[in-house]
Amino acid sequence: MAQLRVNPTRMELTRIKRRLATAKRGHKLLKDKRDELVRRFVGIARENARLRKQVEQSLQVALRRFAMARAVMDGPSLESALLYPARNARVKVSRSNILSVHVPKIELDKESLSRTVQPYGFADTSYELDEAISTMAAILPELLKLAESEKTCFLLAEEIEKTRRRVNALEYVMIPQFEESIRVITMKLDEAERSSIIRLMKVKEMIADRQ
């Protein structure tokens, strides 16, 4: 372990002791922050896994229906049927704060949400296409929630890793260096004090001998 280069003085000893106390307080705060971040992350990750499973199941249903529609319809008719949107919506994107981590908040503006319609004639399309479009439109809120939770998990994971590195740097590098510097300075000051006492005793003996 590399030792800090310090002057063995009482002023320097006081300064390092203050830095050590500050480092220990920061270490405790960062550990508490890391633990709370992990707790929040676990909760959001579980919700993310639930949403992902739900969305993937709905997407599988929709894709199967699209495949069936493609099997019974010709390509130009299918492309023409999907040319216009079946639903209009507006999304509000903002930020929320989780322990100084700015995470996205994605909300569906329900006032702007239009009713799902099939923007095509029914003569050249199949029932499977209608069901596929309805399924895709229905999972839009869950898709937005999934995007929000996945980005939140990513940002929290990054912050947890940064906090973990800071905690380790304090615990295994800075605090031991401060403690070692305090030990060395204290030892040198004690040696200097003992040397001074010995010199004073010798001077006193010399004075006593002369008398």
C-alpha positions as protocol buffer text, in pm:
chain_id: "A"
residue {
  index: 1
  type: MET
  ca { x: 0 y: 0 z: 0 }
}
residue {
  index: 2
  type: ALA
  ca { x: 141 y: 340 z: -101 }
}
residue {
  index: 3
  type: GLN
  ca { x: 185 y: 576 z: 194 }
}
residue {
  index: 4
  type: LEU
  ca { x: 101 y: 944 z: 173 }
}
residue {
  index: 5
  type: ARG
  ca { x: 398 y: 1179 z: 194 }
}
residue {
  index: 6
  type: VAL
  ca { x: 334 y: 1398 z: 498 }
}
residue {
  index: 7
  type: ASN
  ca { x: 528 y: 1619 z: 734 }
}
residue {
  index: 8
  type: PRO
  ca { x: 551 y: 1468 z: 1084 }
}
residue {
  index: 9
  type: THR
  ca { x: 404 y: 1769 z: 1264 }
}
residue {
  index: 10
  type: ARG
  ca { x: 111 y: 1804 z: 1503 }
}
residue {
  index: 11
  type: MET
  ca { x: -65 y: 2038 z: 1262 }
}
residue {
  index: 12
  type: GLU
  ca { x: -37 y: 1777 z: 985 }
}
residue {
  index: 13
  type: LEU
  ca { x: -157 y: 1509 z: 1227 }
}
residue {
  index: 14
  type: THR
  ca { x: -467 y: 1714 z: 1309 }
}
residue {
  index: 15
  type: ARG
  ca { x: -535 y: 1777 z: 941 }
}
residue {
  index: 16
  type: ILE
  ca { x: -511 y: 1408 z: 848 }
}
residue {
  index: 17
  type: LYS
  ca { x: -732 y: 1310 z: 1140 }
}
residue {
  index: 18
  type: ARG
  ca { x: -997 y: 1548 z: 1011 }
}
residue {
  index: 19
  type: ARG
  ca { x: -963 y: 1403 z: 660 }
}
residue {
  index: 20
  type: LEU
  ca { x: -992 y: 1052 z: 805 }
}
residue {
  index: 21
  type: ALA
  ca { x: -1312 y: 1145 z: 991 }
}
residue {
  index: 22
  type: THR
  ca { x: -1455 y: 1297 z: 671 }
}
residue {
  index: 23
  type: ALA
  ca { x: -1360 y: 989 z: 469 }
}
residue {
  index: 24
  type: LYS
  ca { x: -1528 y: 759 z: 722 }
}
residue {
  index: 25
  type: ARG
  ca { x: -1847 y: 965 z: 715 }
}
residue {
  index: 26
  type: GLY
  ca { x: -1843 y: 966 z: 334 }
}
residue {
  index: 27
  type: HIS
  ca { x: -1780 y: 591 z: 333 }
}
residue {
  index: 28
  type: LYS
  ca { x: -2085 y: 529 z: 552 }
}
residue {
  index: 29
  type: LEU
  ca { x: -2307 y: 757 z: 343 }
}
residue {
  index: 30
  type: LEU
  ca { x: -2195 y: 595 z: 18 }
}
residue {
  index: 31
  type: LYS
  ca { x: -2252 y: 246 z: 159 }
}
residue {
  index: 32
  type: ASP
  ca { x: -2603 y: 346 z: 266 }
}
residue {
  index: 33
  type: LYS
  ca { x: -2665 y: 493 z: -79 }
}
residue {
  index: 34
  type: ARG
  ca { x: -2534 y: 179 z: -249 }
}
residue {
  index: 35
  type: ASP
  ca { x: -2754 y: -47 z: -37 }
}
residue {
  index: 36
  type: GLU
  ca { x: -3064 y: 163 z: -105 }
}
residue {
  index: 37
  type: LEU
  ca { x: -2985 y: 175 z: -478 }
}
residue {
  index: 38
  type: VAL
  ca { x: -2957 y: -204 z: -483 }
}
residue {
  index: 39
  type: ARG
  ca { x: -3289 y: -236 z: -302 }
}
residue {
  index: 40
  type: ARG
  ca { x: -3462 y: -4 z: -549 }
}
residue {
  index: 41
  type: PHE
  ca { x: -3292 y: -177 z: -842 }
}
residue {
  index: 42
  type: VAL
  ca { x: -3413 y: -522 z: -734 }
}
residue {
  index: 43
  type: GLY
  ca { x: -3772 y: -401 z: -708 }
}
residue {
  index: 44
  type: ILE
  ca { x: -3766 y: -231 z: -1048 }
}
residue {
  index: 45
  type: ALA
  ca { x: -3587 y: -528 z: -1207 }
}
residue {
  index: 46
  type: ARG
  ca { x: -3859 y: -764 z: -1087 }
}
residue {
  index: 47
  type: GLU
  ca { x: -4128 y: -538 z: -1229 }
}
residue {
  index: 48
  type: ASN
  ca { x: -3927 y: -513 z: -1552 }
}
residue {
  index: 49
  type: ALA
  ca { x: -3911 y: -893 z: -1580 }
}
residue {
  index: 50
  type: ARG
  ca { x: -4288 y: -916 z: -1528 }
}
residue {
  index: 51
  type: LEU
  ca { x: -4356 y: -649 z: -1793 }
}
residue {
  index: 52
  type: ARG
  ca { x: -4113 y: -806 z: -2039 }
}
residue {
  index: 53
  type: LYS
  ca { x: -4279 y: -1146 z: -2006 }
}
residue {
  index: 54
  type: GLN
  ca { x: -4623 y: -993 z: -2053 }
}
residue {
  index: 55
  type: VAL
  ca { x: -4518 y: -785 z: -2354 }
}
residue {
  index: 56
  type: GLU
  ca { x: -4333 y: -1073 z: -2518 }
}
residue {
  index: 57
  type: GLN
  ca { x: -4637 y: -1298 z: -2485 }
}
residue {
  index: 58
  type: SER
  ca { x: -4860 y: -1032 z: -2644 }
}
residue {
  index: 59
  type: LEU
  ca { x: -4607 y: -971 z: -2921 }
}
residue {
  index: 60
  type: GLN
  ca { x: -4588 y: -1342 z: -2997 }
}
residue {
  index: 61
  type: VAL
  ca { x: -4967 y: -1351 z: -3033 }
}
residue {
  index: 62
  type: ALA
  ca { x: -4962 y: -1045 z: -3260 }
}
residue {
  index: 63
  type: LEU
  ca { x: -4678 y: -1181 z: -3474 }
}
residue {
  index: 64
  type: ARG
  ca { x: -4854 y: -1514 z: -3517 }
}
residue {
  index: 65
  type: ARG
  ca { x: -5165 y: -1332 z: -3634 }
}
residue {
  index: 66
  type: PHE
  ca { x: -4959 y: -1117 z: -3873 }
}
residue {
  index: 67
  type: ALA
  ca { x: -4804 y: -1435 z: -4012 }
}
residue {
  index: 68
  type: MET
  ca { x: -5147 y: -1589 z: -4063 }
}
residue {
  index: 69
  type: ALA
  ca { x: -5272 y: -1271 z: -4229 }
}
residue {
  index: 70
  type: ARG
  ca { x: -4971 y: -1270 z: -4462 }
}
residue {
  index: 71
  type: ALA
  ca { x: -5043 y: -1630 z: -4553 }
}
residue {
  index: 72
  type: VAL
  ca { x: -5397 y: -1553 z: -4672 }
}
residue {
  index: 73
  type: MET
  ca { x: -5337 y: -1205 z: -4818 }
}
residue {
  index: 74
  type: ASP
  ca { x: -5117 y: -1093 z: -5106 }
}
residue {
  index: 75
  type: GLY
  ca { x: -4824 y: -861 z: -5035 }
}
residue {
  index: 76
  type: PRO
  ca { x: -4955 y: -536 z: -5191 }
}
residue {
  index: 77
  type: SER
  ca { x: -5289 y: -565 z: -5007 }
}
residue {
  index: 78
  type: LEU
  ca { x: -5113 y: -619 z: -4674 }
}
residue {
  index: 79
  type: GLU
  ca { x: -4874 y: -328 z: -4728 }
}
residue {
  index: 80
  type: SER
  ca { x: -5163 y: -103 z: -4830 }
}
residue {
  index: 81
  type: ALA
  ca { x: -5362 y: -201 z: -4520 }
}
residue {
  index: 82
  type: LEU
  ca { x: -5069 y: -115 z: -4295 }
}
residue {
  index: 83
  type: LEU
  ca { x: -4987 y: 214 z: -4465 }
}
residue {
  index: 84
  type: TYR
  ca { x: -5183 y: 431 z: -4221 }
}
residue {
  index: 85
  type: PRO
  ca { x: -5172 y: 422 z: -3839 }
}
residue {
  index: 86
  type: ALA
  ca { x: -5452 y: 251 z: -3654 }
}
residue {
  index: 87
  type: ARG
  ca { x: -5416 y: 470 z: -3348 }
}
residue {
  index: 88
  type: ASN
  ca { x: -5282 y: 814 z: -3260 }
}
residue {
  index: 89
  type: ALA
  ca { x: -5118 y: 887 z: -2927 }
}
residue {
  index: 90
  type: ARG
  ca { x: -4901 y: 1146 z: -2758 }
}
residue {
  index: 91
  type: VAL
  ca { x: -4630 y: 1054 z: -2510 }
}
residue {
  index: 92
  type: LYS
  ca { x: -4508 y: 1275 z: -2225 }
}
residue {
  index: 93
  type: VAL
  ca { x: -4142 y: 1227 z: -2132 }
}
residue {
  index: 94
  type: SER
  ca { x: -4007 y: 1375 z: -1808 }
}
residue {
  index: 95
  type: ARG
  ca { x: -3755 y: 1287 z: -1541 }
}
residue {
  index: 96
  type: SER
  ca { x: -3775 y: 1166 z: -1185 }
}
residue {
  index: 97
  type: ASN
  ca { x: -3504 y: 1149 z: -920 }
}
residue {
  index: 98
  type: ILE
  ca { x: -3398 y: 827 z: -745 }
}
residue {
  index: 99
  type: LEU
  ca { x: -3115 y: 903 z: -500 }
}
residue {
  index: 100
  type: SER
  ca { x: -2966 y: 1169 z: -730 }
}
residue {
  index: 101
  type: VAL
  ca { x: -3009 y: 947 z: -1036 }
}
residue {
  index: 102
  type: HIS
  ca { x: -3223 y: 1111 z: -1304 }
}
residue {
  index: 103
  type: VAL
  ca { x: -3440 y: 839 z: -1457 }
}
residue {
  index: 104
  type: PRO
  ca { x: -3698 y: 878 z: -1737 }
}
residue {
  index: 105
  type: LYS
  ca { x: -4069 y: 902 z: -1672 }
}
residue {
  index: 106
  type: ILE
  ca { x: -4273 y: 805 z: -1977 }
}
residue {
  index: 107
  type: GLU
  ca { x: -4647 y: 865 z: -1962 }
}
residue {
  index: 108
  type: LEU
  ca { x: -4914 y: 807 z: -2222 }
}
residue {
  index: 109
  type: ASP
  ca { x: -5133 y: 1113 z: -2272 }
}
residue {
  index: 110
  type: LYS
  ca { x: -5474 y: 950 z: -2242 }
}
residue {
  index: 111
  type: GLU
  ca { x: -5650 y: 1260 z: -2369 }
}
residue {
  index: 112
  type: SER
  ca { x: -5467 y: 1237 z: -2700 }
}
residue {
  index: 113
  type: LEU
  ca { x: -5521 y: 861 z: -2730 }
}
residue {
  index: 114
  type: SER
  ca { x: -5758 y: 786 z: -3014 }
}
residue {
  index: 115
  type: ARG
  ca { x: -5977 y: 482 z: -3051 }
}
residue {
  index: 116
  type: THR
  ca { x: -5823 y: 191 z: -3237 }
}
residue {
  index: 117
  type: VAL
  ca { x: -5961 y: 169 z: -3590 }
}
residue {
  index: 118
  type: GLN
  ca { x: -5879 y: -40 z: -3893 }
}
residue {
  index: 119
  type: PRO
  ca { x: -5777 y: 217 z: -4159 }
}
residue {
  index: 120
  type: TYR
  ca { x: -5863 y: -12 z: -4450 }
}
residue {
  index: 121
  type: GLY
  ca { x: -6155 y: -181 z: -4616 }
}
residue {
  index: 122
  type: PHE
  ca { x: -6262 y: -522 z: -4494 }
}
residue {
  index: 123
  type: ALA
  ca { x: -6311 y: -674 z: -4838 }
}
residue {
  index: 124
  type: ASP
  ca { x: -5944 y: -747 z: -4910 }
}
residue {
  index: 125
  type: THR
  ca { x: -5821 y: -807 z: -4554 }
}
residue {
  index: 126
  type: SER
  ca { x: -5846 y: -1094 z: -4312 }
}
residue {
  index: 127
  type: TYR
  ca { x: -5976 y: -1129 z: -3958 }
}
residue {
  index: 128
  type: GLU
  ca { x: -5624 y: -1221 z: -3840 }
}
residue {
  index: 129
  type: LEU
  ca { x: -5494 y: -879 z: -3948 }
}
residue {
  index: 130
  type: ASP
  ca { x: -5769 y: -705 z: -3749 }
}
residue {
  index: 131
  type: GLU
  ca { x: -5678 y: -904 z: -3439 }
}
residue {
  index: 132
  type: ALA
  ca { x: -5304 y: -843 z: -3485 }
}
residue {
  index: 133
  type: ILE
  ca { x: -5352 y: -467 z: -3511 }
}
residue {
  index: 134
  type: SER
  ca { x: -5583 y: -464 z: -3208 }
}
residue {
  index: 135
  type: THR
  ca { x: -5328 y: -661 z: -3005 }
}
residue {
  index: 136
  type: MET
  ca { x: -5042 y: -429 z: -3100 }
}
residue {
  index: 137
  type: ALA
  ca { x: -5250 y: -124 z: -3010 }
}
residue {
  index: 138
  type: ALA
  ca { x: -5352 y: -274 z: -2675 }
}
residue {
  index: 139
  type: ILE
  ca { x: -4995 y: -336 z: -2558 }
}
residue {
  index: 140
  type: LEU
  ca { x: -4878 y: 21 z: -2625 }
}
residue {
  index: 141
  type: PRO
  ca { x: -4903 y: 127 z: -2256 }
}
residue {
  index: 142
  type: GLU
  ca { x: -4710 y: -182 z: -2146 }
}
residue {
  index: 143
  type: LEU
  ca { x: -4442 y: -115 z: -2409 }
}
residue {
  index: 144
  type: LEU
  ca { x: -4393 y: 237 z: -2273 }
}
residue {
  index: 145
  type: LYS
  ca { x: -4372 y: 108 z: -1916 }
}
residue {
  index: 146
  type: LEU
  ca { x: -4121 y: -154 z: -2025 }
}
residue {
  index: 147
  type: ALA
  ca { x: -3904 y: 108 z: -2198 }
}
residue {
  index: 148
  type: GLU
  ca { x: -3915 y: 323 z: -1884 }
}
residue {
  index: 149
  type: SER
  ca { x: -3825 y: 40 z: -1647 }
}
residue {
  index: 150
  type: GLU
  ca { x: -3543 y: -94 z: -1867 }
}
residue {
  index: 151
  type: LYS
  ca { x: -3380 y: 249 z: -1896 }
}
residue {
  index: 152
  type: THR
  ca { x: -3423 y: 300 z: -1522 }
}
residue {
  index: 153
  type: CYS
  ca { x: -3258 y: -35 z: -1450 }
}
residue {
  index: 154
  type: PHE
  ca { x: -2968 y: 54 z: -1680 }
}
residue {
  index: 155
  type: LEU
  ca { x: -2910 y: 392 z: -1512 }
}
residue {
  index: 156
  type: LEU
  ca { x: -2939 y: 248 z: -1161 }
}
residue {
  index: 157
  type: ALA
  ca { x: -2695 y: -32 z: -1247 }
}
residue {
  index: 158
  type: GLU
  ca { x: -2443 y: 227 z: -1370 }
}
residue {
  index: 159
  type: GLU
  ca { x: -2483 y: 433 z: -1053 }
}
residue {
  index: 160
  type: ILE
  ca { x: -2450 y: 124 z: -832 }
}
residue {
  index: 161
  type: GLU
  ca { x: -2122 y: 35 z: -1003 }
}
residue {
  index: 162
  type: LYS
  ca { x: -1988 y: 391 z: -964 }
}
residue {
  index: 163
  type: THR
  ca { x: -2088 y: 400 z: -597 }
}
residue {
  index: 164
  type: ARG
  ca { x: -1934 y: 57 z: -537 }
}
residue {
  index: 165
  type: ARG
  ca { x: -1601 y: 175 z: -682 }
}
residue {
  index: 166
  type: ARG
  ca { x: -1606 y: 485 z: -461 }
}
residue {
  index: 167
  type: VAL
  ca { x: -1685 y: 278 z: -152 }
}
residue {
  index: 168
  type: ASN
  ca { x: -1399 y: 40 z: -231 }
}
residue {
  index: 169
  type: ALA
  ca { x: -1158 y: 328 z: -297 }
}
residue {
  index: 170
  type: LEU
  ca { x: -1239 y: 479 z: 41 }
}
residue {
  index: 171
  type: GLU
  ca { x: -1240 y: 147 z: 228 }
}
residue {
  index: 172
  type: TYR
  ca { x: -929 y: -12 z: 80 }
}
residue {
  index: 173
  type: VAL
  ca { x: -715 y: 285 z: -29 }
}
residue {
  index: 174
  type: MET
  ca { x: -784 y: 624 z: 126 }
}
residue {
  index: 175
  type: ILE
  ca { x: -887 y: 527 z: 482 }
}
residue {
  index: 176
  type: PRO
  ca { x: -594 y: 280 z: 524 }
}
residue {
  index: 177
  type: GLN
  ca { x: -354 y: 545 z: 388 }
}
residue {
  index: 178
  type: PHE
  ca { x: -481 y: 804 z: 636 }
}
residue {
  index: 179
  type: GLU
  ca { x: -460 y: 555 z: 925 }
}
residue {
  index: 180
  type: GLU
  ca { x: -106 y: 455 z: 827 }
}
residue {
  index: 181
  type: SER
  ca { x: -2 y: 820 z: 798 }
}
residue {
  index: 182
  type: ILE
  ca { x: -148 y: 893 z: 1142 }
}
residue {
  index: 183
  type: ARG
  ca { x: 42 y: 594 z: 1285 }
}
residue {
  index: 184
  type: VAL
  ca { x: 372 y: 705 z: 1128 }
}
residue {
  index: 185
  type: ILE
  ca { x: 335 y: 1069 z: 1234 }
}
residue {
  index: 186
  type: THR
  ca { x: 236 y: 967 z: 1588 }
}
residue {
  index: 187
  type: MET
  ca { x: 535 y: 736 z: 1608 }
}
residue {
  index: 188
  type: LYS
  ca { x: 775 y: 1006 z: 1486 }
}
residue {
  index: 189
  type: LEU
  ca { x: 628 y: 1265 z: 1721 }
}
residue {
  index: 190
  type: ASP
  ca { x: 663 y: 1022 z: 2011 }
}
residue {
  index: 191
  type: GLU
  ca { x: 1025 y: 958 z: 1913 }
}
residue {
  index: 192
  type: ALA
  ca { x: 1091 y: 1332 z: 1894 }
}
residue {
  index: 193
  type: GLU
  ca { x: 929 y: 1382 z: 2234 }
}
residue {
  index: 194
  type: ARG
  ca { x: 1136 y: 1106 z: 2390 }
}
residue {
  index: 195
  type: SER
  ca { x: 1452 y: 1253 z: 2236 }
}
residue {
  index: 196
  type: SER
  ca { x: 1364 y: 1593 z: 2379 }
}
residue {
  index: 197
  type: ILE
  ca { x: 1305 y: 1445 z: 2723 }
}
residue {
  index: 198
  type: ILE
  ca { x: 1638 y: 1261 z: 2711 }
}
residue {
  index: 199
  type: ARG
  ca { x: 1821 y: 1579 z: 2606 }
}
residue {
  index: 200
  type: LEU
  ca { x: 1657 y: 1774 z: 2887 }
}
residue {
  index: 201
  type: MET
  ca { x: 1752 y: 1506 z: 3137 }
}
residue {
  index: 202
  type: LYS
  ca { x: 2113 y: 1513 z: 3015 }
}
residue {
  index: 203
  type: VAL
  ca { x: 2122 y: 1891 z: 3037 }
}
residue {
  index: 204
  type: LYS
  ca { x: 1981 y: 1872 z: 3389 }
}
residue {
  index: 205
  type: GLU
  ca { x: 2246 y: 1613 z: 3487 }
}
residue {
  index: 206
  type: MET
  ca { x: 2522 y: 1833 z: 3342 }
}
residue {
  index: 207
  type: ILE
  ca { x: 2394 y: 2132 z: 3535 }
}
residue {
  index: 208
  type: ALA
  ca { x: 2370 y: 1923 z: 3852 }
}
residue {
  index: 209
  type: ASP
  ca { x: 2728 y: 1794 z: 3805 }
}
residue {
  index: 210
  type: ARG
  ca { x: 2864 y: 2148 z: 3769 }
}
residue {
  index: 211
  type: GLN
  ca { x: 2695 y: 2250 z: 4087 }
}
